[in-house]
CSV table of C-alpha atoms and ligand atoms in Angstrom, one decimal:
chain,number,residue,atom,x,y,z
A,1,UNK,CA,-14.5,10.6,-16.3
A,2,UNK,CA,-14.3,6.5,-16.6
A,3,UNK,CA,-15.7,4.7,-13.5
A,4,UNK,CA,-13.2,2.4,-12.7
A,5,UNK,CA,-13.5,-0.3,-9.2
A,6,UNK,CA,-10.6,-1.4,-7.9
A,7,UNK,CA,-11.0,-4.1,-4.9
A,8,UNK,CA,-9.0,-6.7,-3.5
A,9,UNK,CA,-8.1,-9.5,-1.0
A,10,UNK,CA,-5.1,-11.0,1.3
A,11,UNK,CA,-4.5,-14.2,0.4
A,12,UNK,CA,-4.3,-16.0,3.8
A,13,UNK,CA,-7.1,-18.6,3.7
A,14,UNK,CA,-10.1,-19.7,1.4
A,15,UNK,CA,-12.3,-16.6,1.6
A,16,UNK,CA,-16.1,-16.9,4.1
A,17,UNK,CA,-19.3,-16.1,3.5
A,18,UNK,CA,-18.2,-12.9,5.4
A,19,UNK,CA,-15.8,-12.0,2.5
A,20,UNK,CA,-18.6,-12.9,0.0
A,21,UNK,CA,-21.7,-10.2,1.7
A,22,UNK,CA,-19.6,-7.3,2.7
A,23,UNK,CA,-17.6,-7.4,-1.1
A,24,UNK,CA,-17.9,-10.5,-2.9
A,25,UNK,CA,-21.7,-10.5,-4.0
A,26,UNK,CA,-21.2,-6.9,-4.4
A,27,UNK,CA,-18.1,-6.8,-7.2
A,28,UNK,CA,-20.0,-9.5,-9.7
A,29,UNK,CA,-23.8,-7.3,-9.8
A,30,UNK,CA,-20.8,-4.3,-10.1
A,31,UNK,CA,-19.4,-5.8,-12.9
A,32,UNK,CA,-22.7,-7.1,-14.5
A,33,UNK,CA,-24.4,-3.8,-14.5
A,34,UNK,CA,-22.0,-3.1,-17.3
A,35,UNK,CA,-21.8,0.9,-15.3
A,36,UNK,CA,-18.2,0.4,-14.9
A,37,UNK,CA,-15.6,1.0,-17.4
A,38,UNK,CA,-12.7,-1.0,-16.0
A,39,UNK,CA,-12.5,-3.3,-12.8
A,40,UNK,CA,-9.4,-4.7,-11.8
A,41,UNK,CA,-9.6,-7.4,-8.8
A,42,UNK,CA,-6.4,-7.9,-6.9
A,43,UNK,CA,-4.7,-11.1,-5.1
A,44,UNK,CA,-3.2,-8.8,-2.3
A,45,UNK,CA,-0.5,-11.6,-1.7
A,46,UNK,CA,2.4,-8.2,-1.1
A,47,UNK,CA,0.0,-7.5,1.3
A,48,UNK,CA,-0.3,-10.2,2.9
A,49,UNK,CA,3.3,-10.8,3.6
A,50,UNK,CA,3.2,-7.9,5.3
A,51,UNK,CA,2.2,-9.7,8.2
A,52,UNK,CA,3.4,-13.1,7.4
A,53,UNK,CA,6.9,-12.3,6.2
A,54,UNK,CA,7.5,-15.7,7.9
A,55,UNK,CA,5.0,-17.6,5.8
A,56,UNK,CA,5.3,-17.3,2.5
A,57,UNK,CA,4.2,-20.8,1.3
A,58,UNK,CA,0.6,-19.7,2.9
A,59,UNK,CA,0.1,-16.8,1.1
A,60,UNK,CA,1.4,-18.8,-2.3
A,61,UNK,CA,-1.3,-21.7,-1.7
A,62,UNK,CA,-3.9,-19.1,-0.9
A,63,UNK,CA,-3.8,-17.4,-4.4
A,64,UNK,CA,-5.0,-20.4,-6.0
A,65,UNK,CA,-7.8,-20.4,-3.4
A,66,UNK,CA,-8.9,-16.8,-3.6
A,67,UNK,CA,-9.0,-17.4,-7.6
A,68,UNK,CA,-10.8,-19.9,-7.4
A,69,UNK,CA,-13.3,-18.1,-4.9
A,70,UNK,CA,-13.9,-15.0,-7.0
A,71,UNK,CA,-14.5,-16.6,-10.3
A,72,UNK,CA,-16.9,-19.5,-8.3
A,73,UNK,CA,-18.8,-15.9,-7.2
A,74,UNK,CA,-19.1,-15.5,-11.0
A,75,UNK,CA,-16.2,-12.3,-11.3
A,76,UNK,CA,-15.4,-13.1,-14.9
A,77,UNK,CA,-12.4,-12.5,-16.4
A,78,UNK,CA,-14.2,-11.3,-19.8
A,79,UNK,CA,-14.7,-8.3,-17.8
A,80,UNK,CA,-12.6,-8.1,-14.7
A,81,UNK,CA,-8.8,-7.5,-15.0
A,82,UNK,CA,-7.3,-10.2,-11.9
A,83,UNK,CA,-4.3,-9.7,-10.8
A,84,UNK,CA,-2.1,-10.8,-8.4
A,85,UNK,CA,-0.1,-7.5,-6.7
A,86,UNK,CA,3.1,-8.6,-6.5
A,87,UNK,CA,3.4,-8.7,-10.5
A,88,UNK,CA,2.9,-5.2,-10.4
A,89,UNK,CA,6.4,-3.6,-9.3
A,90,UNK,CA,5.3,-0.5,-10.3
A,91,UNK,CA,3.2,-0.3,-7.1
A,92,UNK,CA,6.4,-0.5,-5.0
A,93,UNK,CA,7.4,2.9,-6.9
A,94,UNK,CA,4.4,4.9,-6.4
A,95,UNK,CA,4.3,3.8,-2.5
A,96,UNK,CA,7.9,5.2,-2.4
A,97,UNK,CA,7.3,8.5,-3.3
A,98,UNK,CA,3.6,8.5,-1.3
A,99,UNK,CA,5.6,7.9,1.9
A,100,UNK,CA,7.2,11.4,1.7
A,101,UNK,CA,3.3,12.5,2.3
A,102,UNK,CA,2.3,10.9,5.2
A,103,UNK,CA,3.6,11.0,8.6
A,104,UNK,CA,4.6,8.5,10.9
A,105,UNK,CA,1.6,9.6,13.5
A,106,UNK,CA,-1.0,9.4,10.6
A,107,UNK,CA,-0.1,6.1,10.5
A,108,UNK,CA,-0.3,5.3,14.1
A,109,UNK,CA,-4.2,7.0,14.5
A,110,UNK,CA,-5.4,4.5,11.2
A,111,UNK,CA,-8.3,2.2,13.6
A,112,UNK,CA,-8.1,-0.5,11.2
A,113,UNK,CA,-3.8,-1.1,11.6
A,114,UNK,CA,-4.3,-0.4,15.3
A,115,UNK,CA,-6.7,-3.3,15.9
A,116,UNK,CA,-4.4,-5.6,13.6
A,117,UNK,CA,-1.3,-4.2,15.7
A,118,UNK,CA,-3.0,-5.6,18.6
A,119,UNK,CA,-4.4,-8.8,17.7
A,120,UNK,CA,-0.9,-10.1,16.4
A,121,UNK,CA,0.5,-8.9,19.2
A,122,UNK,CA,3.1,-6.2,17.7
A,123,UNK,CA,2.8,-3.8,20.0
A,124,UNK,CA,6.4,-3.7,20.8
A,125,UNK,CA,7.8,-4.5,17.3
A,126,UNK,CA,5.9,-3.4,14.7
A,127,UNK,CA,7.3,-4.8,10.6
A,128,UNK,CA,8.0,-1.3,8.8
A,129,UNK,CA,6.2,-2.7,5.8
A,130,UNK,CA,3.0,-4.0,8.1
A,131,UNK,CA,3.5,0.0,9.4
A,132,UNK,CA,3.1,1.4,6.0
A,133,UNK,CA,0.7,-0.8,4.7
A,134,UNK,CA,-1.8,1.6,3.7
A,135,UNK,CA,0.4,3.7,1.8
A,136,UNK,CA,0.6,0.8,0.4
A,137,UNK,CA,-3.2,0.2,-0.8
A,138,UNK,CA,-2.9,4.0,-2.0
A,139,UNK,CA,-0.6,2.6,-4.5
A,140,UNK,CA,-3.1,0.3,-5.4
A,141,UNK,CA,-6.5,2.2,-5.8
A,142,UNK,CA,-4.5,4.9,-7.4
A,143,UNK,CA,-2.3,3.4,-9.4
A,144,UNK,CA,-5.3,1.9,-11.6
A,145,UNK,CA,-7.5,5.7,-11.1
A,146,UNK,CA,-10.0,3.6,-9.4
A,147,UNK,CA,-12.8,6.0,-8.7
A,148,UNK,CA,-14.8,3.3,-6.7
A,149,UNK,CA,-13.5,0.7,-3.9
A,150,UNK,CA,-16.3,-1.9,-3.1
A,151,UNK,CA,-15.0,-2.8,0.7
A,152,UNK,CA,-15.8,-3.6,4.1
A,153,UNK,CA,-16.1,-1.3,6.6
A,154,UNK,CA,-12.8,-1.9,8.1
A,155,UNK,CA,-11.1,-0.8,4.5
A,156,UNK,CA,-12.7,2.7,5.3
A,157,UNK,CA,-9.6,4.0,7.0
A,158,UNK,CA,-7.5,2.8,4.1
A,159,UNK,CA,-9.4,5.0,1.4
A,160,UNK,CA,-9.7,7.7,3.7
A,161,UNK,CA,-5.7,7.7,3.8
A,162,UNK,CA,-5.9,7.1,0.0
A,163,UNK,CA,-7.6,10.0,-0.4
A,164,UNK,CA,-5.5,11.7,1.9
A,165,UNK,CA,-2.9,11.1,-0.2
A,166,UNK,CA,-4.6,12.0,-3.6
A,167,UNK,CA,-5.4,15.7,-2.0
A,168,UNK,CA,-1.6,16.1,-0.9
A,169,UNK,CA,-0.2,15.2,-4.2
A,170,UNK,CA,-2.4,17.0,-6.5
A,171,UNK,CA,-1.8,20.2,-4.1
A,172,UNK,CA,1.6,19.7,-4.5
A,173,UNK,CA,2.4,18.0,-7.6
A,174,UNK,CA,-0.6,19.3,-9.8
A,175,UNK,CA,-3.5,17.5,-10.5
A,176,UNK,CA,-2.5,13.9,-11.4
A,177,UNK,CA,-4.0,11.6,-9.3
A,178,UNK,CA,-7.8,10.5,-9.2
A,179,UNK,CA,-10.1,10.5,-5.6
A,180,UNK,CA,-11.5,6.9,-4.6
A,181,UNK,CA,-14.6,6.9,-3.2
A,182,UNK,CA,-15.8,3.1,-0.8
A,183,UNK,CA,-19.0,1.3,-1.8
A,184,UNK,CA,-20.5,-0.3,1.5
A,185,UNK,CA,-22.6,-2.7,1.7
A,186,UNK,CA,-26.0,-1.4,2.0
A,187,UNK,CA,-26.8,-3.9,5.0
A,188,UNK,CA,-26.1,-3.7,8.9
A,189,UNK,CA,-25.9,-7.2,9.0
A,190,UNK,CA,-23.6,-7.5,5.5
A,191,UNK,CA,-21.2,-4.7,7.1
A,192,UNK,CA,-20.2,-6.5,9.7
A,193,UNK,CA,-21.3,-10.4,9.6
A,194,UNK,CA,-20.5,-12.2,12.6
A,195,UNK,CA,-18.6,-15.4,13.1
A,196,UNK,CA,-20.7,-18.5,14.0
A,197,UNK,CA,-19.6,-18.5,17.7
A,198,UNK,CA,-21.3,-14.3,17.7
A,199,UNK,CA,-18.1,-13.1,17.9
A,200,UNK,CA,-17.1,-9.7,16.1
A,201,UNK,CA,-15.9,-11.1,12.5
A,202,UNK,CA,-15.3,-14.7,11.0
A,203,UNK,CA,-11.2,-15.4,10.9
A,204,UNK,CA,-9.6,-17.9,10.7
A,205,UNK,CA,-7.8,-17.9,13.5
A,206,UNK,CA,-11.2,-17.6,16.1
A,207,UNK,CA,-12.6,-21.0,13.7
A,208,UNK,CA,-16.0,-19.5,13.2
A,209,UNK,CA,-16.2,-19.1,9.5
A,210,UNK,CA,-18.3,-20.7,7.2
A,211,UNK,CA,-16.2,-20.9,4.0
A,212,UNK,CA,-17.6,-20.5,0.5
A,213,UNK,CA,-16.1,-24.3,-0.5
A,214,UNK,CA,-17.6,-25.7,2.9
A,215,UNK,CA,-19.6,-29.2,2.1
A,216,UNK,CA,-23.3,-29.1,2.5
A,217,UNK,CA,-23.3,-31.1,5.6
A,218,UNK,CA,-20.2,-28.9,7.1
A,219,UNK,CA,-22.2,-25.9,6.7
A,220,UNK,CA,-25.1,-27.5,8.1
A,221,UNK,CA,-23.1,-28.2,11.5
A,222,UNK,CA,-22.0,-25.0,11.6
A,223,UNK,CA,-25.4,-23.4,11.4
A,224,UNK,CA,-26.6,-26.1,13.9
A,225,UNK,CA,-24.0,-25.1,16.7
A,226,UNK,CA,-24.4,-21.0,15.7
A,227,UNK,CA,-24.7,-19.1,18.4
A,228,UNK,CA,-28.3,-17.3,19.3
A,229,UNK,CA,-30.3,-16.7,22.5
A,230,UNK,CA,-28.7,-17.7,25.6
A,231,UNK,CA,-31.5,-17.4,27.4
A,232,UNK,CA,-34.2,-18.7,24.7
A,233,UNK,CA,-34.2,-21.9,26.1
A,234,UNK,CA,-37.1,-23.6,25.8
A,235,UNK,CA,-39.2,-23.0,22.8
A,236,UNK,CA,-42.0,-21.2,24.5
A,237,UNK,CA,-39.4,-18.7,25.5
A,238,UNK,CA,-39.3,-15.2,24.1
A,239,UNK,CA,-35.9,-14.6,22.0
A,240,UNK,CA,-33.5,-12.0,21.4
A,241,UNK,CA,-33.1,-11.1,17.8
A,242,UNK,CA,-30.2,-8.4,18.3
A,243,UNK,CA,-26.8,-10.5,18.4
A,244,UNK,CA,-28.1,-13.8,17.8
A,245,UNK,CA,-26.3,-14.9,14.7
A,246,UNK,CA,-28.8,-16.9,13.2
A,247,UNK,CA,-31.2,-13.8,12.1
A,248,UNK,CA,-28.3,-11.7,11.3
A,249,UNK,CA,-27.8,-14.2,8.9
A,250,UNK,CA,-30.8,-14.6,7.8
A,251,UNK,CA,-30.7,-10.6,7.9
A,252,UNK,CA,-28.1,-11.0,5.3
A,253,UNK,CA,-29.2,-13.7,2.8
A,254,UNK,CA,-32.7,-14.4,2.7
A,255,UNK,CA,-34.9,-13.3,0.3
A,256,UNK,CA,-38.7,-12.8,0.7
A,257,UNK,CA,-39.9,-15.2,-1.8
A,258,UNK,CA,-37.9,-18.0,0.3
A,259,UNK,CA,-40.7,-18.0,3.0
A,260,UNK,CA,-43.1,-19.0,0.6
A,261,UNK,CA,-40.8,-22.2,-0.6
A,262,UNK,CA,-39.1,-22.7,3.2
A,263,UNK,CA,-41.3,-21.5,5.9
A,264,UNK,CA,-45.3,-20.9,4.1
A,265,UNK,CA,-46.4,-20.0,7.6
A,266,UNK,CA,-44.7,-16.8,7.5
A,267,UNK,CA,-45.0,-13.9,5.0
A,268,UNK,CA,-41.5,-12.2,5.4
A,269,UNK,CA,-38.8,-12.1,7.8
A,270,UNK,CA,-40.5,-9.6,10.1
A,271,UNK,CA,-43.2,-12.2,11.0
A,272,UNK,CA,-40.4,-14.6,11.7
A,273,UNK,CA,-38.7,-12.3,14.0
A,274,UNK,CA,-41.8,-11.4,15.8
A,275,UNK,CA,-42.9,-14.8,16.5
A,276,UNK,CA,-39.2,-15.5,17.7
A,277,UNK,CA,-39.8,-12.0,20.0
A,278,UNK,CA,-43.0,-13.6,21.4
A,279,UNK,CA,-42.0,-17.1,22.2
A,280,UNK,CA,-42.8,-20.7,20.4
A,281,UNK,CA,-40.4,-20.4,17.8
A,282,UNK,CA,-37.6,-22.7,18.6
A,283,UNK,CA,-34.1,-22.5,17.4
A,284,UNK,CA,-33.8,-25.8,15.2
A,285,UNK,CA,-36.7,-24.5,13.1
A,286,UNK,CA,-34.6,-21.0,12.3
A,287,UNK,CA,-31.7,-23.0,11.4
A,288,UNK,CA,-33.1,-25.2,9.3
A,289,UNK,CA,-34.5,-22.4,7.4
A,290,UNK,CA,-31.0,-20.5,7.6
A,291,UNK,CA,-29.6,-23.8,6.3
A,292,UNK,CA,-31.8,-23.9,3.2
A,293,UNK,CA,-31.4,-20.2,2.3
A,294,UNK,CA,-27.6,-20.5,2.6
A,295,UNK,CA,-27.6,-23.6,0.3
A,296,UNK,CA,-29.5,-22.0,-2.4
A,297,UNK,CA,-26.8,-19.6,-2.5
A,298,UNK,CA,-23.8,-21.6,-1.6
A,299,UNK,CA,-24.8,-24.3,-3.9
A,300,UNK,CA,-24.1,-22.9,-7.4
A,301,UNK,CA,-20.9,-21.2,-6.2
A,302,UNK,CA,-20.0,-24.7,-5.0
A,303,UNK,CA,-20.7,-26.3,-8.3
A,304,UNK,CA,-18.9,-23.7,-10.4
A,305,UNK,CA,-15.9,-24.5,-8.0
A,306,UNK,CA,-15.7,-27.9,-9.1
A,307,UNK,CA,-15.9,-27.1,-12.7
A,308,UNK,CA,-12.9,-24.7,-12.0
A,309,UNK,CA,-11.1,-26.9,-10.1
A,310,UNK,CA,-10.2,-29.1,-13.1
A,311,UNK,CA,-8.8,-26.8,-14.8
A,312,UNK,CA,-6.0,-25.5,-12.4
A,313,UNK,CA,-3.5,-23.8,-14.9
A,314,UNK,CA,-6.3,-22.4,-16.9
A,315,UNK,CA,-6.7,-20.2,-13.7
A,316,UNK,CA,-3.1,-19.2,-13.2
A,317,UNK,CA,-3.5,-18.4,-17.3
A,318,UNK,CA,-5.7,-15.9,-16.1
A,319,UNK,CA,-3.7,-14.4,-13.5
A,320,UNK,CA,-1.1,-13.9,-15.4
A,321,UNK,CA,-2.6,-12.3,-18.4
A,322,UNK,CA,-5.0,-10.1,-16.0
A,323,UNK,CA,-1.3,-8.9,-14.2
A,324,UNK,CA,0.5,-8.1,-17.4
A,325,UNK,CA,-2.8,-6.2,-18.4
A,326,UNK,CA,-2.9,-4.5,-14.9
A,327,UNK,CA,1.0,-3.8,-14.9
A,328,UNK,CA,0.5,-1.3,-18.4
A,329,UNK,CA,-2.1,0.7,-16.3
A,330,UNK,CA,-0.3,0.9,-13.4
A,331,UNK,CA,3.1,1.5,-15.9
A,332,UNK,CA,0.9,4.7,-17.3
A,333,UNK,CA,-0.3,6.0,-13.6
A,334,UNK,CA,3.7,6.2,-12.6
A,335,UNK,CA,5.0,7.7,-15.7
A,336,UNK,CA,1.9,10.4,-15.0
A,337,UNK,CA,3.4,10.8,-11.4
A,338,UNK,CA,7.0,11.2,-12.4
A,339,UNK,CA,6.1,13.7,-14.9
A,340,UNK,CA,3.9,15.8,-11.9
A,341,UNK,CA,7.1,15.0,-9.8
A,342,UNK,CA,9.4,16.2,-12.2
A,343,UNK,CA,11.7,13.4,-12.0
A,344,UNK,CA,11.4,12.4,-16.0
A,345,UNK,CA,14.9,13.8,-16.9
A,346,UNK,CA,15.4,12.2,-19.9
A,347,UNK,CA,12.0,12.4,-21.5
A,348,UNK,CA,12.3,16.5,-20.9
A,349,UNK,CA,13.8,18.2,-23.8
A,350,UNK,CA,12.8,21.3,-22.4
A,351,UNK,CA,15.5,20.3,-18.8
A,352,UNK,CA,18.0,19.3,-21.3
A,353,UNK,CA,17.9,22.4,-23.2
A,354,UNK,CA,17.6,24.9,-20.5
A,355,UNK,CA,20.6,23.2,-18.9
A,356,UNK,CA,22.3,23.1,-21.7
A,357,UNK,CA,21.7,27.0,-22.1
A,358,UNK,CA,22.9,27.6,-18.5
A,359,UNK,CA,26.5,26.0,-19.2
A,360,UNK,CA,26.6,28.2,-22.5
A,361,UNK,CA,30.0,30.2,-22.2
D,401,LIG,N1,-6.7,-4.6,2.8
D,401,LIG,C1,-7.4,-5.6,2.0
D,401,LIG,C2,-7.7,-6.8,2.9
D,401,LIG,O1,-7.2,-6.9,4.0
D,401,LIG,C3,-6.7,-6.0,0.7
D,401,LIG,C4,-6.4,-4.9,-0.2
D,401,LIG,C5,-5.1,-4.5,-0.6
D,401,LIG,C6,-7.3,-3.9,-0.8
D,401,LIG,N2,-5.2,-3.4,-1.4
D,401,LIG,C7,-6.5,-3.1,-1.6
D,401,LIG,C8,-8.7,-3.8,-0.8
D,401,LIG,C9,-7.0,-2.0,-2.3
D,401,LIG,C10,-9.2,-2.7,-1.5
D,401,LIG,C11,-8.4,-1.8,-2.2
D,401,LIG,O2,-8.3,-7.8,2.4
């Protein structure tokens, strides 16, 4: 069977370093390990107006953004088909006929939909299509026979109904569709990386994301004013490690050999921590060091940005030739599911015949 990753994001903002741990970084060694036979990257924009049905000038400057973003990361469009979603009516069709398999309180128990329900504050009136939205993704992964979804752990309930879905159709239908597996990120800290104020996740909305087009010196204040130890305040102080965003960070990004170019004092990260742990290791330092491990990482995403950025219709180019190429897969997944379905009248000789036969006097 092909390996085939299908991923993808909402385009409501310039995507964080957040976006570019728990997926980002992820996708382009996916697609460079040359293991994967197809990869199709989508600009979730259908998605996205799920929940801003009211905004739709935001999710059309965010595509532009998000494009930019992936192909600064290095996703190449040599060798990953992206897309934007809403190019791809066939979608809509497949989520029609995947609704008739899922009931309304399936919906209502999916973790992921009930923490967005609450932090929009829908509770009383929930959009229909916001409701459905992960019937919705099912379409997606499925409609390209994705066998792997690289994702965040808050996508997990989305292949889990995915799958879900798969199951109930082949059971019914006949075997037709393919089962989508999530690729984590391997990390704790990459899973979930926290905003720069500690809370849960960076969004927009809280301001505590450091964005993958931030200036040096913006990123610098931001890692200056992260949140760490409350109660490490002097240096000679022992510090917390757990929740203090600064070594989750660090737990994230940095890379052994960095001590030896940053911080020669220290072998690895452990011997940081444990100094930290005992007391005399004052915050400033740990930033500073955080600050020069997020550069060398930032830093040529930044600069491919730039190079991008002068070229803004080469970019849409892309997007448009990765959806018409993404529309004849998807085209080829539906005709397979109207066939299972049996609602290919015309292209059944076999129905026309039999019929046919029936009205015989
Ligand atoms: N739900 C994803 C997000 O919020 C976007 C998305 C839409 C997606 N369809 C997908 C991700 C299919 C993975 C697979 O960013």
């Amino acid at each position: 069977m092909k390996k085939i990753i299908l991923t993808g994001d909402r385009p409501t903002g310039k995507l964080h370093v957040g976006h570019y741990v728990g997926s980002l970084r992820r996708r382009v060694e996916l697609q460079n390990s040359g293991k994967y036979d197809e990869i199709y990257i989508m600009i979730a924009d259908a998605q996205a107006l799920t929940d801003n049905a009211d905004n739709p000038e935001k999710v059309r400057q965010n595509i532009i953004e998000v494009a930019l973003d992936y192909m600064s990361c290095g996703l190449d469009p040599e060798k990953s088909t992206l897309f934007i979603q809403s190019q791809i009516p066939e979608l809509c069709e497949l989520t029609c006929y995947y609704m008739n398999l899922v009931t309304v309180s399936r919906l209502q128990r999916n973790p992921t939909v009930k923490t967005e329900i609450k932090m929009r504050n829908f509770e009383t009136s929930i959009p229909v299509g916001f409701f459905t939205y992960p019937i919705s993704q099912a379409s997606d992964i499925t409609a390209f026979k994705a066998t792997t979804v690289p994702a965040g752990e808050d996508q997990m309930p989305m292949v889990e109904q995915t799958k879900e879905i798969v199951h109930k159709f082949n059971n019914v239908y006949g075997e037709t569709l393919v089962d989508p597996d999530i690729l984590l990120p391997t990390n704790q800290a990459c899973m979930r990386l926290p905003g720069i104020d500690g809370k849960a996740k960076m969004s927009k909305s809280l301001g505590n994301c450091i964005y993958l087009s931030d200036a040096p010196d913006v990123i610098k204040k931001k890692i200056m004013s992260m949140y760490t130890d409350p109660e490490h305040v002097k240096v000679t102080d022992p510090g917390k490690i757990e929740g203090n965003t600064v070594f989750t960070y660090l737990d994230a990004f940095c890379k052994p050999e960095q001590f030896e170019r940053y911080l020669p004092e220290y072998a690895n990260l452990d011997e940081l921590k444990a100094h930290y742990q005992r007391g005399g290791l004052g915050d400033v330092k740990v930033k500073k060091f955080l600050n020069c491990v997020l550069e060398e990482e930032l830093s040529p995403i930044r600069a491919k940005r730039k190079e991008l950025e002068k070229d803004i219709p080469y970019i849409y180019d892309v997007l448009k030739k990765g959806s018409i190429k993404a529309r004849e897969k998807a085209a080829e997944t539906l005709n397979d599911v109207k066939n299972a379905m049996k609602i290919n009248y015309f292209d059944d000789m076999e129905l026309i015949k039999a019929q046919s036969e029936k009205y015989k006097v």
